[in-house]
Amino acid sequence: MDWRSVNFDWNRARAFLVTAEEGSLSAAARALGMAQPTLGRQVAALEEELGVTLFERVGRGLELTEAGRELLVQAKAMGDAAQAISIVATGQSEKLAGEVSISATELYSVWVLPPIIRQLRDIAPGIAINVVSSNEISDLRRREADIAIRNTRPEDPDLIAKSLGNDVGTFFASAEYLEQLGPVTSLADLDRADFIGLGDGDRVVTAFQEFGLPVTAENFRTNSASHFAHWHLAKAGLGLCVGPCAMGDADPDLHRVLPNEPLFEYPVWLVSHRELRTNPRIRLVWDTLRDMLPGLLRGVSK
């Protein structure tokens, strides 16, 4: 390879790639953790080095020029290669020190992860845990997390997944709301109940109807895309929420609406990138999650 033909700064190519993916300099600067003027100068310097215009300003955003679209294909390949190098390098580290990030839903983040992180602190104090609390699936290939707890099996062949069995969920409500609602002995009695929605109201209504619940949009008087808010709205007596049985059973402010009928069953998977499994600190966190999660998910009924 003739290295003298490479006449641009690779850091500037990264600035261009992130700006193109984020759609604005301000969003790209936040993603990279740098000042917007600095990022803007890097993009402008790349344009000067290559002798092309990469972006056109449209309103408050940026749009790629034809030259920018052509360059983006190559920049993405460079970005993927850089991430692959980072993953391999991380996988070769032999120290039980450094950061490990775990992605989990909001409810799992506040329910099952704290005792596991407490255990990790005791056995490996040099490992710093970063909890990525999100109801969206983290992109492990782009290093949004090192390990993920998911409710679906990954399809990416570069990911390793371990089934931890199934979790079960049901409806919960506060004692105050259950008294207000009156006797509930079957799903049919829930046609007069208020439910707390989870984000996409139409999708939730349809899913509940397919499961046999006699509900319409009128039953959903409160809604939140946040599972954590969903849970606390139910504790405030605003209606029924749905969540893991063990978590609800351990919460003194909530009670099962139908005590002997767990309604929803869903798988729990532990997921990591294949290369990261060779890293001792990643492996230790993986093994601890694998060993402790099943017992925490089963919980103890009250």
Short mmCIF file of C-alpha atoms in Angstrom, two decimals:
data_model
loop_
_atom_site.label_atom_id
_atom_site.label_comp_id
_atom_site.label_asym_id
_atom_site.label_seq_id
_atom_site.Cartn_x
_atom_site.Cartn_y
_atom_site.Cartn_z
CA MET A 1 0.00 0.00 0.00
CA ASP A 2 1.25 3.48 -0.86
CA TRP A 3 0.76 5.28 2.48
CA ARG A 4 1.82 8.58 0.89
CA SER A 5 -1.48 8.60 -1.00
CA VAL A 6 -3.43 8.84 2.28
CA ASN A 7 -3.63 12.62 2.49
CA PHE A 8 -6.23 13.23 5.20
CA ASP A 9 -6.50 13.03 8.99
CA TRP A 10 -8.46 9.95 10.13
CA ASN A 11 -9.82 11.84 13.15
CA ARG A 12 -11.39 14.30 10.74
CA ALA A 13 -12.96 11.38 8.85
CA ARG A 14 -14.50 10.25 12.14
CA ALA A 15 -15.87 13.76 12.72
CA PHE A 16 -17.46 13.63 9.24
CA LEU A 17 -18.94 10.14 9.83
CA VAL A 18 -20.56 11.00 13.17
CA THR A 19 -21.91 14.31 11.82
CA ALA A 20 -23.46 12.48 8.87
CA GLU A 21 -25.04 9.86 11.13
CA GLU A 22 -26.33 12.35 13.73
CA GLY A 23 -27.58 14.93 11.20
CA SER A 24 -26.12 18.05 12.86
CA LEU A 25 -22.89 19.36 14.32
CA SER A 26 -24.43 19.85 17.75
CA ALA A 27 -25.69 16.25 17.97
CA ALA A 28 -22.37 14.90 16.67
CA ALA A 29 -20.44 16.98 19.21
CA ARG A 30 -22.55 15.52 22.02
CA ALA A 31 -22.00 11.99 20.71
CA LEU A 32 -18.23 12.49 20.63
CA GLY A 33 -18.04 14.48 23.87
CA MET A 34 -16.35 17.46 22.27
CA ALA A 35 -17.09 21.13 21.63
CA GLN A 36 -19.19 21.92 18.56
CA PRO A 37 -16.75 24.55 17.18
CA THR A 38 -13.91 22.02 17.39
CA LEU A 39 -15.95 19.43 15.53
CA GLY A 40 -16.95 21.99 12.91
CA ARG A 41 -13.31 22.87 12.31
CA GLN A 42 -12.44 19.19 11.84
CA VAL A 43 -15.16 18.72 9.22
CA ALA A 44 -14.15 21.93 7.44
CA ALA A 45 -10.50 20.84 7.49
CA LEU A 46 -11.42 17.49 5.92
CA GLU A 47 -13.32 19.29 3.15
CA GLU A 48 -10.26 21.46 2.51
CA GLU A 49 -7.91 18.46 2.52
CA LEU A 50 -10.05 16.54 0.05
CA GLY A 51 -11.10 19.55 -2.01
CA VAL A 52 -14.81 18.74 -1.84
CA THR A 53 -17.94 20.05 -0.13
CA LEU A 54 -19.43 17.35 2.10
CA PHE A 55 -22.49 19.07 3.60
CA GLU A 56 -25.11 21.63 2.68
CA ARG A 57 -26.99 23.45 5.43
CA VAL A 58 -30.78 22.94 5.26
CA GLY A 59 -32.65 24.84 7.98
CA ARG A 60 -30.98 23.93 11.26
CA GLY A 61 -29.66 20.63 9.96
CA LEU A 62 -27.13 19.39 7.45
CA GLU A 63 -27.60 17.32 4.31
CA LEU A 64 -24.91 15.38 2.50
CA THR A 65 -23.80 16.50 -0.93
CA GLU A 66 -23.28 13.92 -3.65
CA ALA A 67 -19.57 13.84 -2.79
CA GLY A 68 -20.47 13.46 0.89
CA ARG A 69 -22.74 10.49 0.17
CA GLU A 70 -19.98 8.76 -1.78
CA LEU A 71 -17.44 9.38 0.94
CA LEU A 72 -19.84 8.21 3.67
CA VAL A 73 -19.74 4.63 2.36
CA GLN A 74 -15.98 4.49 2.86
CA ALA A 75 -16.12 6.37 6.17
CA LYS A 76 -18.60 3.82 7.54
CA ALA A 77 -16.22 1.01 6.58
CA MET A 78 -13.44 2.85 8.42
CA GLY A 79 -15.67 3.28 11.47
CA ASP A 80 -16.57 -0.42 11.52
CA ALA A 81 -12.90 -1.36 11.24
CA ALA A 82 -11.98 0.98 14.10
CA GLN A 83 -14.68 -0.56 16.30
CA ALA A 84 -13.50 -4.07 15.43
CA ILE A 85 -9.96 -3.13 16.44
CA SER A 86 -11.25 -1.74 19.74
CA ILE A 87 -13.25 -4.91 20.43
CA VAL A 88 -10.26 -7.18 19.73
CA ALA A 89 -7.97 -5.01 21.86
CA THR A 90 -10.48 -5.05 24.71
CA GLY A 91 -10.83 -8.79 24.37
CA GLN A 92 -7.07 -9.29 24.82
CA SER A 93 -6.91 -7.34 28.08
CA GLU A 94 -6.02 -9.57 31.04
CA LYS A 95 -6.64 -7.15 33.91
CA LEU A 96 -9.58 -7.50 36.27
CA ALA A 97 -9.85 -3.73 36.25
CA GLY A 98 -11.56 -1.18 34.06
CA GLU A 99 -15.12 -0.48 32.99
CA VAL A 100 -17.77 -2.99 31.98
CA SER A 101 -21.12 -1.70 30.73
CA ILE A 102 -24.35 -3.67 31.20
CA SER A 103 -27.49 -2.85 29.22
CA ALA A 104 -30.84 -3.68 30.81
CA THR A 105 -34.41 -2.43 30.85
CA GLU A 106 -35.36 0.22 33.38
CA LEU A 107 -37.07 -2.31 35.65
CA TYR A 108 -34.22 -4.81 35.56
CA SER A 109 -31.75 -1.95 36.15
CA VAL A 110 -33.40 -0.96 39.43
CA TRP A 111 -34.46 -4.45 40.51
CA VAL A 112 -31.91 -7.18 39.66
CA LEU A 113 -28.70 -5.29 38.89
CA PRO A 114 -27.99 -3.58 42.27
CA PRO A 115 -27.37 -6.83 44.24
CA ILE A 116 -25.30 -8.22 41.38
CA ILE A 117 -23.16 -5.07 41.22
CA ARG A 118 -22.77 -5.25 45.02
CA GLN A 119 -21.42 -8.79 44.63
CA LEU A 120 -19.04 -7.71 41.86
CA ARG A 121 -17.75 -4.85 44.03
CA ASP A 122 -16.85 -7.38 46.73
CA ILE A 123 -15.05 -9.86 44.47
CA ALA A 124 -13.47 -7.48 41.93
CA PRO A 125 -13.26 -3.92 43.30
CA GLY A 126 -11.15 -2.83 40.32
CA ILE A 127 -14.07 -3.27 37.91
CA ALA A 128 -16.27 -0.22 37.37
CA ILE A 129 -19.82 -1.04 36.24
CA ASN A 130 -21.72 1.31 33.93
CA VAL A 131 -25.46 0.55 33.82
CA VAL A 132 -27.06 1.42 30.47
CA SER A 133 -30.68 1.65 31.58
CA SER A 134 -32.81 1.65 28.44
CA ASN A 135 -35.86 -0.09 27.06
CA GLU A 136 -34.28 -0.01 23.60
CA ILE A 137 -31.95 -2.80 22.43
CA SER A 138 -28.34 -1.65 22.76
CA ASP A 139 -26.08 -2.17 19.73
CA LEU A 140 -23.28 -4.35 21.09
CA ARG A 141 -21.34 -4.22 17.82
CA ARG A 142 -21.09 -0.44 18.20
CA ARG A 143 -20.06 -0.84 21.84
CA GLU A 144 -23.18 0.76 23.30
CA ALA A 145 -22.73 -1.91 25.97
CA ASP A 146 -20.44 -4.86 26.69
CA ILE A 147 -23.15 -7.19 27.99
CA ALA A 148 -26.92 -6.96 27.56
CA ILE A 149 -29.87 -8.54 29.35
CA ARG A 150 -32.55 -9.00 26.70
CA ASN A 151 -35.97 -10.57 26.31
CA THR A 152 -35.30 -11.68 22.74
CA ARG A 153 -32.63 -13.95 21.28
CA PRO A 154 -30.14 -12.00 19.11
CA GLU A 155 -29.90 -12.85 15.43
CA ASP A 156 -26.39 -11.43 14.89
CA PRO A 157 -23.92 -14.37 14.45
CA ASP A 158 -21.14 -12.28 16.04
CA LEU A 159 -23.00 -12.22 19.34
CA ILE A 160 -22.96 -14.94 21.98
CA ALA A 161 -26.20 -15.53 23.89
CA LYS A 162 -27.04 -17.58 26.96
CA SER A 163 -30.64 -18.45 27.81
CA LEU A 164 -31.44 -17.82 31.48
CA GLY A 165 -34.92 -19.31 31.26
CA ASN A 166 -38.21 -17.43 31.32
CA ASP A 167 -39.49 -14.59 33.46
CA VAL A 168 -43.21 -14.22 34.21
CA GLY A 169 -45.23 -11.06 34.60
CA THR A 170 -48.73 -10.14 35.64
CA PHE A 171 -50.92 -7.18 36.53
CA PHE A 172 -50.30 -5.20 39.70
CA ALA A 173 -52.12 -2.36 41.40
CA SER A 174 -52.09 -0.53 44.71
CA ALA A 175 -54.34 -1.67 47.57
CA GLU A 176 -56.18 1.65 47.29
CA TYR A 177 -56.97 1.12 43.61
CA LEU A 178 -57.99 -2.53 44.09
CA GLU A 179 -60.46 -1.49 46.76
CA GLN A 180 -61.84 1.17 44.43
CA LEU A 181 -62.08 -1.32 41.55
CA GLY A 182 -63.97 -3.95 43.49
CA PRO A 183 -63.78 -7.77 43.25
CA VAL A 184 -61.72 -9.18 40.36
CA THR A 185 -62.00 -12.93 39.85
CA SER A 186 -61.28 -13.28 36.13
CA LEU A 187 -59.98 -11.37 33.11
CA ALA A 188 -63.56 -10.42 32.21
CA ASP A 189 -63.77 -8.25 35.34
CA LEU A 190 -60.98 -6.02 34.00
CA ASP A 191 -63.26 -4.35 31.45
CA ARG A 192 -63.96 -1.66 34.07
CA ALA A 193 -60.33 -1.20 35.15
CA ASP A 194 -57.99 1.68 34.38
CA PHE A 195 -54.71 0.59 32.82
CA ILE A 196 -51.45 2.48 32.59
CA GLY A 197 -50.20 2.33 29.01
CA LEU A 198 -46.64 1.69 27.87
CA GLY A 199 -45.73 4.04 25.05
CA ASP A 200 -47.50 2.89 21.87
CA GLY A 201 -51.11 2.86 23.11
CA ASP A 202 -52.67 1.24 20.03
CA ARG A 203 -50.13 -1.59 20.06
CA VAL A 204 -50.66 -2.26 23.77
CA VAL A 205 -54.46 -2.27 23.41
CA THR A 206 -54.22 -4.73 20.52
CA ALA A 207 -51.82 -7.00 22.44
CA PHE A 208 -54.09 -7.07 25.48
CA GLN A 209 -57.15 -7.79 23.36
CA GLU A 210 -55.35 -10.67 21.63
CA PHE A 211 -54.53 -12.05 25.06
CA GLY A 212 -58.22 -12.06 25.96
CA LEU A 213 -58.59 -8.86 27.95
CA PRO A 214 -61.86 -6.96 27.25
CA VAL A 215 -60.22 -3.53 26.98
CA THR A 216 -60.39 -0.56 24.62
CA ALA A 217 -58.47 2.70 24.38
CA GLU A 218 -60.90 4.10 26.97
CA ASN A 219 -59.33 1.87 29.62
CA PHE A 220 -55.95 3.60 29.19
CA ARG A 221 -56.25 6.93 30.94
CA THR A 222 -52.56 7.27 31.81
CA ASN A 223 -49.58 6.43 29.61
CA SER A 224 -45.78 6.52 29.73
CA ALA A 225 -43.03 5.04 27.56
CA SER A 226 -40.91 4.75 30.71
CA HIS A 227 -41.30 1.41 32.49
CA PHE A 228 -40.09 3.01 35.71
CA ALA A 229 -42.76 5.74 35.50
CA HIS A 230 -45.32 3.07 34.54
CA TRP A 231 -44.52 1.20 37.76
CA HIS A 232 -44.71 4.25 40.02
CA LEU A 233 -47.93 5.51 38.45
CA ALA A 234 -49.52 2.23 39.52
CA LYS A 235 -48.12 2.62 43.03
CA ALA A 236 -49.81 6.03 43.14
CA GLY A 237 -53.19 4.34 42.60
CA LEU A 238 -53.77 5.41 38.99
CA GLY A 239 -54.52 1.98 37.59
CA LEU A 240 -53.05 -1.39 36.66
CA CYS A 241 -49.46 -1.86 35.54
CA VAL A 242 -47.81 -4.98 34.17
CA GLY A 243 -44.42 -6.16 35.34
CA PRO A 244 -42.30 -9.08 36.56
CA CYS A 245 -44.05 -11.19 39.19
CA ALA A 246 -41.06 -11.40 41.52
CA MET A 247 -40.49 -7.65 41.42
CA GLY A 248 -44.12 -6.87 42.11
CA ASP A 249 -44.36 -9.50 44.86
CA ALA A 250 -41.40 -7.88 46.63
CA ASP A 251 -42.95 -4.39 46.46
CA PRO A 252 -45.13 -3.68 49.54
CA ASP A 253 -47.02 -0.96 47.65
CA LEU A 254 -48.32 -3.28 44.92
CA HIS A 255 -50.47 -6.41 44.83
CA ARG A 256 -51.34 -8.92 42.14
CA VAL A 257 -54.71 -8.18 40.57
CA LEU A 258 -55.29 -11.88 39.90
CA PRO A 259 -53.17 -13.54 42.63
CA ASN A 260 -52.99 -17.06 41.22
CA GLU A 261 -52.69 -16.29 37.53
CA PRO A 262 -49.34 -15.17 36.08
CA LEU A 263 -50.33 -13.91 32.66
CA PHE A 264 -47.23 -13.19 30.62
CA GLU A 265 -44.14 -15.33 30.06
CA TYR A 266 -41.06 -14.12 28.20
CA PRO A 267 -37.46 -15.34 27.74
CA VAL A 268 -34.40 -13.75 29.34
CA TRP A 269 -31.11 -13.82 27.44
CA LEU A 270 -27.61 -12.76 28.42
CA VAL A 271 -25.80 -11.40 25.36
CA SER A 272 -22.24 -10.28 24.62
CA HIS A 273 -19.89 -9.86 21.66
CA ARG A 274 -17.85 -12.95 20.80
CA GLU A 275 -14.49 -11.17 21.19
CA LEU A 276 -15.42 -9.61 24.50
CA ARG A 277 -16.00 -13.04 26.02
CA THR A 278 -12.19 -13.55 25.97
CA ASN A 279 -11.63 -10.58 28.28
CA PRO A 280 -11.29 -11.69 31.93
CA ARG A 281 -13.18 -8.77 33.44
CA ILE A 282 -16.01 -9.10 30.90
CA ARG A 283 -16.07 -12.85 31.54
CA LEU A 284 -16.26 -12.35 35.31
CA VAL A 285 -19.22 -9.98 34.98
CA TRP A 286 -20.88 -12.37 32.50
CA ASP A 287 -20.42 -15.35 34.85
CA THR A 288 -21.77 -13.41 37.83
CA LEU A 289 -24.85 -12.31 35.89
CA ARG A 290 -25.38 -15.87 34.63
CA ASP A 291 -25.19 -17.30 38.15
CA MET A 292 -27.25 -14.68 40.03
CA LEU A 293 -29.95 -13.56 37.59
CA PRO A 294 -32.11 -16.73 37.55
CA GLY A 295 -32.54 -16.69 41.34
CA LEU A 296 -33.34 -12.97 41.42
CA LEU A 297 -35.90 -13.35 38.63
CA ARG A 298 -37.70 -16.14 40.51
CA GLY A 299 -37.86 -14.00 43.65
CA VAL A 300 -39.90 -14.86 46.72
CA SER A 301 -43.69 -14.48 46.76
CA LYS A 302 -45.20 -12.47 49.62
#
